[in-house]
């Protein structure tokens, strides 16, 4: 989601410009933007060292030249260019959210914002009865009862296949089908790899899953400990009637959190559970209506707050 | 009709013969696309959207498993030209320009880094005032850079013509429809290599060399501008993201 088409009045425009200028000056004081390059820029490199040319670089007449627009990173002898807005770059062990696009023999194909679709094998998925056994032909015919097209699944990257596409696994209880919530797409560079990607926001009774591929799930909290016990008992086939509808208060919380994530991704700030909860609390404190969160005034306030927060961090560091 | 005033040496829109039109570019105009850009050369306004690299939609088209498949579609909006009634896609000129843009961009995208995937470039002309082909290539370059697709070099394109015994840079629609020669050049800016060269009408060889050289100078000026826009966009994204 790129820029929201906001109609700012004159004071809001001035305030926004002042806050953005402050962000830029803070960034330049930490020399973050000094290493930005564009396509075909020469990367300054000390030629005596044996420099390893990493991603986003190529060799042209003995000079190291960038092939992407981004920031140059140097790690020991490795020089590479980190592109900002690009598709997801997977690593083994990442937690991702994907959408089923095809049910194929013994596997599901998921769309995950990568250059190829990912594959979730039937054997990498827990069966509904929870027993560990060999998948039979009956299981293969009943694949549709587990996941169908356009379902959202949370899974983990198991590895790469020979043709470069991803292999996923969803063997734990916390992985699986996601229901009763919203999915948001944000640029993958805003989601950093952390130790925890599953967050349970207790005060709102909401689950937040920050997928590394830029798919973020906000939904009603599902208790994974009780999930296991209900799976073993006989589950009636029509689940919709037995499950309760999501209460209105939880729905409002889900929408508020989703709008906070949309706002942060449009401004371009890194997404983390702290920044999202802070934005939500701020909106509640300022009595902003849920639909007004994507409006001009709250947008300007959020940018100002971020500029102040970074300025205080820079001051603390000195 | 005098396209170059003999007294002042100015063209009909007030430019000097070797002066280009005003350039303006904006990155990130289509929210759903992986990369997008809006490029203006004078009154010619073009929007480019890039989707990819993504899964190949049509298995039959996937020729080579080691490379990405590049597809390009050029269309003109109904309201882009003076007369509205126009079939926007599928006519011969659009198909030809789509092919030309595809070949130009395929020469500079490092397709071997993204095997078994597909990159779609959609270019649409919003306002046509001569030089739409060049504006489309420039917009596509910006959109590809925005999408984070690795490229060999910045591709830029510019047109030049020869009217009233003078080489003219960056023809607009009135000068283009005068019937004189129109040379469109596309180059890889830093490597100084020509990837596109088209001309209609006839020119003697030495005049052709002068006109082509003028177009290449124009391309280099556009490359400098495009580079500044890309650098500004990268710095802005990086500083907003923070540490």
Coordinates of C-alpha atoms in Angstrom, one line a residue:
Chain A
X1 CA 0.0 0.0 0.0
X2 CA 1.7 3.1 -1.1
X3 CA 0.8 6.7 -0.2
X4 CA -2.6 7.3 1.1
X5 CA -4.2 10.0 -0.9
X6 CA -4.7 12.5 1.9
X7 CA -6.0 16.0 1.6
X8 CA -3.9 17.9 4.0
X9 CA -4.7 21.5 4.9
X10 CA -1.9 24.1 5.1
X11 CA -1.0 23.7 8.7
X12 CA -1.0 19.9 8.5
X13 CA 1.3 20.1 5.4
X14 CA 3.7 22.4 7.3
X15 CA 3.7 20.1 10.4
X16 CA 4.2 17.0 8.2
X17 CA 7.1 18.6 6.4
X18 CA 8.8 19.7 9.6
X19 CA 8.4 16.2 11.1
X20 CA 9.8 14.5 8.0
X21 CA 12.7 17.0 7.9
X22 CA 13.5 16.1 11.5
X23 CA 13.4 12.4 10.7
X24 CA 15.8 13.0 7.8
X25 CA 18.2 15.1 9.9
X26 CA 18.3 12.4 12.6
X27 CA 19.0 9.7 10.0
X28 CA 21.8 11.7 8.5
X29 CA 23.4 12.3 11.9
X30 CA 23.6 8.5 12.3
X31 CA 25.0 8.2 8.7
X32 CA 22.3 5.8 7.7
X33 CA 21.6 7.3 4.3
X34 CA 25.3 7.8 3.4
X35 CA 25.6 4.4 1.8
X36 CA 22.6 4.6 -0.5
X37 CA 23.3 3.6 -4.1
X38 CA 21.3 3.4 -7.3
X39 CA 21.6 1.0 -10.3
X40 CA 25.0 1.2 -11.9
X41 CA 26.6 3.2 -9.2
X42 CA 30.2 2.3 -8.3
X43 CA 30.6 1.0 -4.8
X44 CA 33.8 2.4 -3.2
X45 CA 35.9 -0.6 -2.3
X46 CA 39.5 -1.0 -1.2
X47 CA 41.0 -3.1 -4.0
X48 CA 43.8 -4.5 -2.0
X49 CA 41.4 -6.7 0.1
X50 CA 39.8 -9.7 -1.5
X51 CA 36.3 -8.4 -1.5
X52 CA 33.5 -10.9 -1.9
X53 CA 30.8 -9.5 -4.1
X54 CA 27.4 -10.4 -2.7
X55 CA 23.8 -9.9 -3.7
X56 CA 23.0 -6.8 -5.7
X57 CA 26.5 -6.3 -7.0
X58 CA 28.3 -7.1 -10.2
X59 CA 31.7 -6.7 -11.8
X60 CA 32.3 -4.1 -14.5
X61 CA 35.8 -3.5 -15.7
X62 CA 37.3 -4.5 -12.3
X63 CA 34.9 -2.1 -10.4
X64 CA 32.1 -3.2 -8.1
X65 CA 28.9 -1.9 -9.5
X66 CA 25.4 -2.0 -7.9
X67 CA 22.6 -3.7 -9.7
X68 CA 19.9 -2.6 -7.3
X69 CA 18.7 0.6 -5.6
X70 CA 19.4 0.3 -2.0
X71 CA 21.9 0.5 0.9
X72 CA 25.4 -0.9 0.8
X73 CA 26.2 -3.2 3.7
X74 CA 29.6 -4.5 4.5
X75 CA 30.2 -7.5 6.7
X76 CA 33.9 -8.4 7.0
X77 CA 34.9 -9.1 3.5
X78 CA 31.4 -9.3 2.1
X79 CA 29.9 -6.3 0.3
X80 CA 26.3 -6.4 -0.8
X81 CA 23.4 -4.1 -1.6
X82 CA 20.3 -4.4 0.5
X83 CA 17.3 -3.5 -1.7
X84 CA 14.4 -1.9 0.2
X85 CA 11.2 -2.5 -1.7
X86 CA 11.5 -5.9 -3.1
X87 CA 9.8 -9.2 -2.8
X88 CA 10.3 -11.5 0.1
X89 CA 13.8 -13.1 0.5
X90 CA 13.2 -16.4 2.3
X91 CA 15.5 -18.0 4.9
X92 CA 15.0 -21.4 6.5
X93 CA 13.1 -21.2 9.7
X94 CA 11.1 -18.0 8.8
X95 CA 7.5 -17.9 9.9
X96 CA 5.2 -16.9 7.0
X97 CA 1.6 -16.5 6.2
X98 CA 0.5 -17.8 2.8
X99 CA -2.7 -18.1 0.8
X100 CA -3.7 -21.4 -0.8
X101 CA -4.0 -21.1 -4.6
X102 CA -4.1 -24.7 -5.6
X103 CA -4.8 -28.1 -4.1
X104 CA -2.5 -30.5 -6.0
X105 CA -1.7 -34.2 -5.5
X106 CA -0.4 -34.7 -2.0
X107 CA 0.4 -30.9 -1.6
X108 CA -1.0 -27.5 -1.4
X109 CA 0.5 -24.5 -3.4
X110 CA 0.6 -21.3 -1.5
X111 CA 1.2 -17.7 -2.6
X112 CA 3.7 -16.0 -0.4
X113 CA 5.0 -12.9 -2.1
X114 CA 8.1 -14.6 -3.5
X115 CA 9.2 -15.1 -7.1
X116 CA 7.7 -18.6 -7.0
X117 CA 4.8 -20.3 -5.2
X118 CA 5.6 -22.3 -2.0
X119 CA 4.6 -25.9 -1.5
X120 CA 3.2 -27.4 1.7
X121 CA 3.3 -31.2 1.5
X122 CA 0.5 -33.3 3.0
X123 CA 3.1 -35.1 5.1
X124 CA 4.3 -31.7 6.6
X125 CA 0.9 -31.0 7.9
X126 CA -0.8 -32.4 11.0
X127 CA -3.9 -34.6 10.3
X128 CA -7.1 -33.5 12.0
X129 CA -7.2 -36.5 14.3
X130 CA -3.7 -35.7 15.5
X131 CA -2.3 -39.2 15.1
X132 CA 1.1 -39.5 13.6
X133 CA 0.7 -42.0 10.8
X134 CA 1.5 -42.6 7.2
X135 CA -0.7 -40.6 4.8
X136 CA -3.0 -42.9 2.9
X137 CA -4.9 -42.4 -0.3
X138 CA -8.0 -41.6 1.8
X139 CA -6.1 -38.7 3.4
X140 CA -5.1 -37.5 0.0
X141 CA -8.7 -37.5 -1.1
X142 CA -9.7 -35.6 2.0
X143 CA -7.2 -32.8 1.6
X144 CA -10.0 -30.4 0.7
X145 CA -11.5 -30.8 4.2
X146 CA -8.3 -29.5 5.7
X147 CA -7.4 -26.5 3.4
X148 CA -9.2 -25.3 0.3
X149 CA -8.4 -22.4 -2.1
X150 CA -8.1 -18.9 -0.6
X151 CA -7.5 -20.2 2.9
X152 CA -4.8 -18.5 4.9
X153 CA -2.2 -20.7 6.5
X154 CA 0.6 -19.9 8.9
X155 CA 3.7 -22.1 8.3
X156 CA 7.4 -22.2 8.7
X157 CA 10.0 -22.5 5.9
X158 CA 11.5 -25.9 6.0
X159 CA 13.9 -25.5 3.1
X160 CA 14.3 -24.9 -0.6
X161 CA 13.4 -27.3 -3.4
X162 CA 15.7 -28.1 -6.3
X163 CA 14.0 -25.5 -8.5
X164 CA 14.3 -22.7 -6.0
X165 CA 10.7 -22.8 -4.6
X166 CA 10.0 -23.1 -1.0
X167 CA 9.1 -26.1 1.1
X168 CA 6.9 -25.4 4.1
X169 CA 6.0 -27.2 7.2
X170 CA 3.1 -26.7 9.6
X171 CA 3.6 -29.4 12.1
X172 CA 3.2 -27.5 15.3
X173 CA 0.0 -26.5 16.9
X174 CA 0.6 -22.8 16.5
X175 CA 0.7 -23.2 12.7
X176 CA -2.3 -24.0 10.5
X177 CA -5.4 -22.4 9.2
X178 CA -6.1 -18.8 10.2
X179 CA -9.7 -17.9 10.8
X180 CA -11.7 -15.0 12.1
X181 CA -9.4 -12.1 11.3
X182 CA -7.9 -9.8 8.7
X183 CA -4.8 -10.2 6.5
X184 CA -2.7 -7.2 5.6
X185 CA 0.0 -7.0 3.0
X186 CA 3.0 -4.8 3.9
X187 CA 6.4 -4.5 2.2
X188 CA 8.6 -7.3 3.6
X189 CA 11.4 -5.0 4.5
X190 CA 9.3 -3.5 7.3
X191 CA 9.1 -6.8 9.1
X192 CA 12.3 -7.6 10.8
X193 CA 13.3 -11.1 11.8
X194 CA 12.9 -11.5 15.6
X195 CA 12.6 -14.3 18.1
X196 CA 8.9 -14.0 18.3
X197 CA 6.5 -13.6 15.4
X198 CA 3.3 -14.7 17.2
X199 CA 2.0 -12.1 19.5
X200 CA -1.0 -12.3 21.8
X201 CA -2.3 -8.9 22.7
X202 CA -4.1 -9.7 25.9
X203 CA -6.0 -6.5 26.5
X204 CA -7.6 -6.7 23.1
X205 CA -8.0 -10.5 22.9
X206 CA -6.3 -10.4 19.5
X207 CA -3.6 -12.5 17.9
X208 CA -1.0 -10.7 15.8
X209 CA 1.2 -12.7 13.4
X210 CA 3.9 -10.7 11.7
X211 CA 4.9 -13.0 8.7
X212 CA 8.4 -12.5 7.4
X213 CA 7.0 -12.3 3.9
X214 CA 5.0 -9.2 4.6
X215 CA 1.7 -10.9 5.2
X216 CA 0.4 -9.8 8.6
X217 CA -2.5 -11.5 10.3
X218 CA -4.7 -9.8 12.9
X219 CA -7.4 -12.0 14.2
X220 CA -9.4 -13.2 17.2
X221 CA -7.2 -15.0 19.8
X222 CA -7.1 -18.8 19.3
X223 CA -5.9 -20.7 22.4
X224 CA -3.5 -23.3 21.0
X225 CA -3.4 -25.4 24.1
X226 CA -7.2 -26.1 24.0
X227 CA -7.0 -26.6 20.2
X228 CA -5.2 -29.8 20.7
X229 CA -7.8 -31.4 23.0
X230 CA -10.7 -30.5 20.7
X231 CA -9.1 -32.0 17.7
X232 CA -8.9 -35.4 19.3
X233 CA -12.6 -35.5 20.2
X234 CA -15.2 -36.1 17.5
X235 CA -15.7 -32.9 15.7
X236 CA -19.0 -32.2 14.0
X237 CA -18.6 -31.6 10.2
X238 CA -20.4 -28.3 10.1
X239 CA -18.1 -26.2 12.4
X240 CA -19.7 -22.9 11.6
X241 CA -22.8 -23.3 13.7
X242 CA -20.9 -24.6 16.8
X243 CA -18.3 -21.8 16.7
X244 CA -19.4 -18.6 18.2
X245 CA -19.4 -15.4 16.2
X246 CA -16.7 -12.9 17.0
X247 CA -18.0 -10.3 19.5
X248 CA -18.3 -6.7 18.3
X249 CA -15.7 -5.4 20.8
X250 CA -13.1 -7.8 19.5
X251 CA -14.0 -6.9 15.9
X252 CA -13.4 -3.2 16.7
X253 CA -10.1 -4.0 18.2
X254 CA -9.1 -6.1 15.2
X255 CA -10.0 -3.2 12.9
X256 CA -8.1 -0.7 15.1
X257 CA -5.0 -2.8 15.1
X258 CA -5.2 -3.4 11.4
X259 CA -5.5 0.3 10.7
X260 CA -2.5 1.0 12.9
X261 CA -0.5 -1.5 10.8
X262 CA -1.7 0.1 7.6
X263 CA -0.8 3.5 8.8
X264 CA 2.7 2.4 9.9
X265 CA 3.4 0.6 6.6
X266 CA 2.3 3.6 4.5
X267 CA 4.6 6.0 6.5
X268 CA 7.4 3.5 6.1
X269 CA 8.1 2.7 9.7
X270 CA 9.4 -0.7 10.9
X271 CA 6.6 -2.9 12.2
X272 CA 7.0 -4.4 15.6
X273 CA 4.5 -5.4 18.2
X274 CA 5.7 -2.4 20.3
X275 CA 5.2 0.2 17.6
X276 CA 1.7 -1.3 16.7
X277 CA 0.5 -1.3 20.3
X278 CA 1.9 2.2 20.9
X279 CA 0.0 3.5 17.9
X280 CA -3.2 1.8 19.0
X281 CA -2.9 3.2 22.5
X282 CA -2.2 6.6 21.2
X283 CA -5.3 6.5 19.0
X284 CA -7.5 5.4 21.9
X285 CA -6.0 8.1 24.1
X286 CA -6.7 10.8 21.5
X287 CA -10.2 9.4 21.0
X288 CA -9.6 8.9 17.3
X289 CA -12.4 7.0 15.5
X290 CA -11.3 3.8 13.8
X291 CA -11.9 5.1 10.3
X292 CA -10.3 8.4 11.1
X293 CA -7.0 6.5 11.9
X294 CA -6.2 6.5 8.2
X295 CA -7.1 10.2 7.9
X296 CA -4.8 13.2 7.6
X297 CA -4.7 14.4 11.2
X298 CA -3.7 11.1 12.8
X299 CA -1.1 10.5 10.0
X300 CA 0.6 13.8 10.8
X301 CA 0.4 13.1 14.6
X302 CA 2.0 9.7 14.1
X303 CA 4.9 11.1 12.0
X304 CA 5.5 13.8 14.6
X305 CA 5.5 11.3 17.4
X306 CA 8.0 9.1 15.6
X307 CA 10.3 12.1 14.9
X308 CA 10.2 13.0 18.6
X309 CA 10.9 9.4 19.7
X310 CA 13.9 9.2 17.4
X311 CA 15.2 12.6 18.5
X312 CA 15.1 11.5 22.1
X313 CA 16.9 8.3 21.3
X314 CA 19.6 10.2 19.5
X315 CA 19.9 12.5 22.5
X316 CA 20.1 9.6 24.9
X317 CA 22.9 8.1 22.9
X318 CA 25.1 11.2 23.1
Chain B
X1 CA 5.8 25.6 -42.0
X2 CA 8.8 26.9 -40.2
X3 CA 9.6 24.6 -37.3
X4 CA 12.6 26.7 -36.4
X5 CA 12.2 30.4 -36.5
X6 CA 15.0 31.8 -38.7
X7 CA 15.2 35.0 -36.7
X8 CA 15.3 33.8 -33.1
X9 CA 16.4 30.2 -33.7
X10 CA 13.6 29.0 -31.4
X11 CA 11.1 26.2 -32.1
X12 CA 7.4 26.5 -32.1
X13 CA 7.1 25.8 -28.3
X14 CA 9.9 28.2 -27.6
X15 CA 12.7 25.7 -27.0
X16 CA 16.2 25.9 -28.5
X17 CA 17.0 23.2 -31.0
X18 CA 19.2 21.2 -28.6
X19 CA 16.9 21.7 -25.6
X20 CA 14.8 18.9 -24.1
X21 CA 11.4 19.2 -22.6
X22 CA 10.8 19.6 -18.9
X23 CA 11.2 16.2 -17.1
X24 CA 9.2 15.1 -14.1
X25 CA 9.1 11.7 -12.4
X26 CA 7.3 10.2 -9.5
X27 CA 7.9 6.8 -8.0
X28 CA 5.2 4.7 -6.3
X29 CA 2.0 5.8 -7.9
X30 CA 0.3 2.4 -8.2
X31 CA -0.2 0.9 -4.8
X32 CA -0.9 -2.7 -5.8
X33 CA 2.1 -3.1 -8.1
X34 CA 5.5 -4.2 -6.9
X35 CA 7.1 -1.1 -8.6
X36 CA 5.5 1.8 -10.4
X37 CA 6.4 5.2 -11.8
X38 CA 4.9 8.2 -13.5
X39 CA 7.1 9.9 -16.1
X40 CA 6.5 13.2 -17.8
X41 CA 8.4 14.7 -20.8
X42 CA 6.8 18.0 -21.4
X43 CA 3.1 17.2 -22.1
X44 CA 3.7 13.5 -22.6
X45 CA 2.7 11.6 -19.5
X46 CA 3.2 7.9 -19.0
X47 CA 2.6 5.5 -16.1
X48 CA 4.4 2.2 -15.7
X49 CA 3.6 -0.6 -13.3
X50 CA 5.8 -3.7 -12.8
X51 CA 4.6 -6.9 -11.2
X52 CA 7.3 -9.5 -10.3
X53 CA 9.2 -11.6 -10.1
X54 CA 6.2 -13.8 -9.6
X55 CA 5.1 -17.3 -10.5
X56 CA 4.7 -17.9 -14.3
X57 CA 1.0 -17.7 -15.0
X58 CA 1.0 -19.5 -18.4
X59 CA 3.1 -22.7 -18.4
X60 CA 3.2 -22.7 -22.2
X61 CA 5.0 -19.5 -22.4
X62 CA 7.8 -20.5 -20.1
X63 CA 10.5 -21.2 -22.7
X64 CA 13.7 -21.2 -20.6
X65 CA 13.9 -22.5 -17.1
X66 CA 17.1 -20.6 -16.3
X67 CA 15.8 -17.2 -16.9
X68 CA 12.9 -15.0 -15.9
X69 CA 10.2 -14.4 -18.5
X70 CA 9.7 -10.7 -19.3
X71 CA 6.3 -9.6 -20.6
X72 CA 5.4 -6.1 -21.6
X73 CA 2.2 -4.5 -22.6
X74 CA 1.8 -1.0 -24.0
X75 CA -1.5 0.8 -24.2
X76 CA -2.7 4.3 -24.8
X77 CA -5.6 5.6 -22.8
X78 CA -8.6 6.6 -24.8
X79 CA -8.2 10.2 -23.6
X80 CA -4.5 10.4 -24.3
X81 CA -4.6 11.8 -27.9
X82 CA -6.6 14.7 -29.4
X83 CA -9.3 12.5 -30.9
X84 CA -10.9 10.1 -28.5
X85 CA -12.0 7.2 -30.7
X86 CA -9.1 4.8 -30.5
X87 CA -8.7 1.1 -29.8
X88 CA -6.2 1.1 -27.0
X89 CA -4.7 -2.3 -27.2
X90 CA -4.2 -4.9 -29.9
X91 CA -3.6 -2.6 -32.9
X92 CA -0.4 -2.9 -34.8
X93 CA 1.4 0.1 -33.4
X94 CA 0.8 -1.0 -29.8
X95 CA 2.0 -4.5 -30.4
X96 CA 5.1 -3.2 -32.1
X97 CA 5.9 -0.8 -29.3
X98 CA 5.2 -3.5 -26.7
X99 CA 7.7 -5.7 -28.4
X100 CA 10.3 -2.9 -28.6
X101 CA 10.0 -2.0 -24.9
X102 CA 10.2 -5.7 -24.0
X103 CA 13.4 -6.2 -25.9
X104 CA 14.9 -3.1 -24.5
X105 CA 14.1 -4.0 -20.9
X106 CA 15.0 -7.6 -21.3
X107 CA 18.5 -6.5 -22.4
X108 CA 19.1 -4.8 -19.1
X109 CA 17.3 -7.0 -16.5
X110 CA 19.5 -9.7 -15.1
X111 CA 17.0 -12.4 -15.9
X112 CA 19.4 -15.3 -14.9
X113 CA 19.1 -14.3 -11.2
X114 CA 15.4 -15.1 -11.1
X115 CA 14.8 -18.4 -12.8
X116 CA 11.3 -19.9 -13.3
X117 CA 9.6 -16.6 -12.7
X118 CA 7.8 -13.9 -14.6
X119 CA 8.2 -10.1 -14.7
X120 CA 5.2 -8.1 -16.1
X121 CA 5.7 -4.5 -17.2
X122 CA 2.5 -2.6 -18.0
X123 CA 2.9 0.9 -19.5
X124 CA 0.0 3.2 -20.2
X125 CA 0.1 6.5 -21.9
X126 CA -2.0 9.1 -20.2
X127 CA -1.2 12.1 -22.4
X128 CA 0.5 11.7 -25.8
X129 CA 2.5 14.6 -27.2
X130 CA 5.3 12.9 -29.1
X131 CA 8.0 10.7 -27.8
X132 CA 5.7 8.2 -26.0
X133 CA 8.0 5.3 -26.8
X134 CA 10.9 7.1 -25.0
X135 CA 8.8 8.1 -22.0
X136 CA 7.6 4.6 -21.7
X137 CA 11.1 3.2 -21.5
X138 CA 12.2 5.8 -19.0
X139 CA 9.1 5.1 -16.8
X140 CA 9.7 1.3 -17.1
X141 CA 13.3 1.8 -15.8
X142 CA 12.1 3.7 -12.8
X143 CA 9.4 1.1 -12.1
X144 CA 11.8 -1.8 -12.3
X145 CA 14.2 -0.1 -9.9
X146 CA 11.3 0.6 -7.5
X147 CA 10.4 -3.1 -7.6
X148 CA 13.9 -4.1 -6.6
X149 CA 14.6 -6.1 -9.8
X150 CA 18.4 -6.3 -10.5
X151 CA 19.4 -4.5 -13.7
X152 CA 22.7 -4.2 -15.5
X153 CA 22.4 -0.4 -16.0
X154 CA 19.9 2.4 -16.3
X155 CA 18.2 2.4 -19.7
X156 CA 17.0 5.7 -21.0
X157 CA 15.6 6.7 -24.3
X158 CA 15.2 10.0 -26.2
X159 CA 14.2 11.0 -29.7
X160 CA 15.7 13.5 -32.1
X161 CA 14.7 14.7 -35.5
X162 CA 15.9 16.8 -38.4
X163 CA 13.8 19.7 -39.6
X164 CA 14.6 22.9 -41.5
X165 CA 18.2 21.7 -41.8
X166 CA 18.6 21.6 -38.0
X167 CA 18.9 18.6 -35.7
X168 CA 16.2 18.9 -33.1
X169 CA 16.1 17.1 -29.7
X170 CA 13.0 15.6 -28.2
X171 CA 10.3 16.2 -30.8
X172 CA 6.8 16.9 -29.7
X173 CA 3.7 15.8 -31.6
X174 CA 3.6 18.8 -34.0
X175 CA 7.2 18.4 -35.0
X176 CA 6.9 14.6 -35.2
X177 CA 3.9 14.8 -37.6
X178 CA 5.8 17.2 -39.9
X179 CA 7.0 14.2 -41.9
X180 CA 10.7 14.6 -41.2
X181 CA 13.0 11.9 -39.8
X182 CA 12.5 10.8 -36.2
X183 CA 15.3 8.9 -34.6
X184 CA 14.6 7.1 -31.3
X185 CA 17.6 5.9 -29.3
X186 CA 17.8 3.8 -26.2
X187 CA 21.1 3.4 -24.3
X188 CA 22.5 1.8 -21.2
X189 CA 23.7 5.0 -19.7
X190 CA 26.9 4.1 -17.9
X191 CA 28.1 1.3 -20.1
X192 CA 27.4 3.5 -23.2
X193 CA 25.8 0.8 -25.2
X194 CA 22.8 1.2 -27.6
X195 CA 19.9 -1.1 -27.0
X196 CA 17.3 0.6 -29.2
X197 CA 17.6 2.4 -32.4
X198 CA 14.6 3.2 -34.6
X199 CA 14.1 5.7 -37.3
X200 CA 11.4 6.6 -39.8
X201 CA 11.8 8.6 -43.0
X202 CA 15.2 8.9 -44.7
X203 CA 18.4 10.6 -43.7
X204 CA 21.9 10.8 -45.3
X205 CA 24.5 9.0 -43.3
X206 CA 26.5 12.0 -41.9
X207 CA 23.4 13.8 -40.9
X208 CA 22.1 10.6 -39.2
X209 CA 25.3 10.5 -37.2
X210 CA 24.8 14.0 -35.9
X211 CA 21.1 13.4 -35.0
X212 CA 21.9 10.1 -33.3
X213 CA 24.7 11.8 -31.3
X214 CA 22.3 14.5 -30.2
X215 CA 19.7 11.8 -29.1
X216 CA 22.4 10.0 -27.1
X217 CA 23.3 13.3 -25.3
X218 CA 19.6 13.7 -24.5
X219 CA 19.5 10.1 -23.1
X220 CA 22.5 10.8 -20.9
X221 CA 20.8 13.9 -19.5
X222 CA 17.7 11.9 -18.7
X223 CA 19.8 9.2 -17.0
X224 CA 21.3 11.8 -14.7
X225 CA 17.8 13.0 -13.7
X226 CA 16.5 9.4 -13.3
X227 CA 19.5 8.6 -11.1
X228 CA 18.8 11.6 -8.8
X229 CA 15.1 10.6 -8.5
X230 CA 16.1 7.0 -7.6
X231 CA 18.7 8.1 -5.0
X232 CA 16.3 10.5 -3.4
X233 CA 13.6 7.8 -3.1
X234 CA 16.0 5.3 -1.7
X235 CA 17.3 7.8 0.9
X236 CA 13.8 8.7 1.9
X237 CA 12.7 5.1 2.4
X238 CA 15.8 4.2 4.4
X239 CA 15.6 7.2 6.7
X240 CA 11.9 6.6 7.4
X241 CA 12.5 3.0 8.2
X242 CA 15.0 3.9 10.9
X243 CA 17.4 1.6 12.5

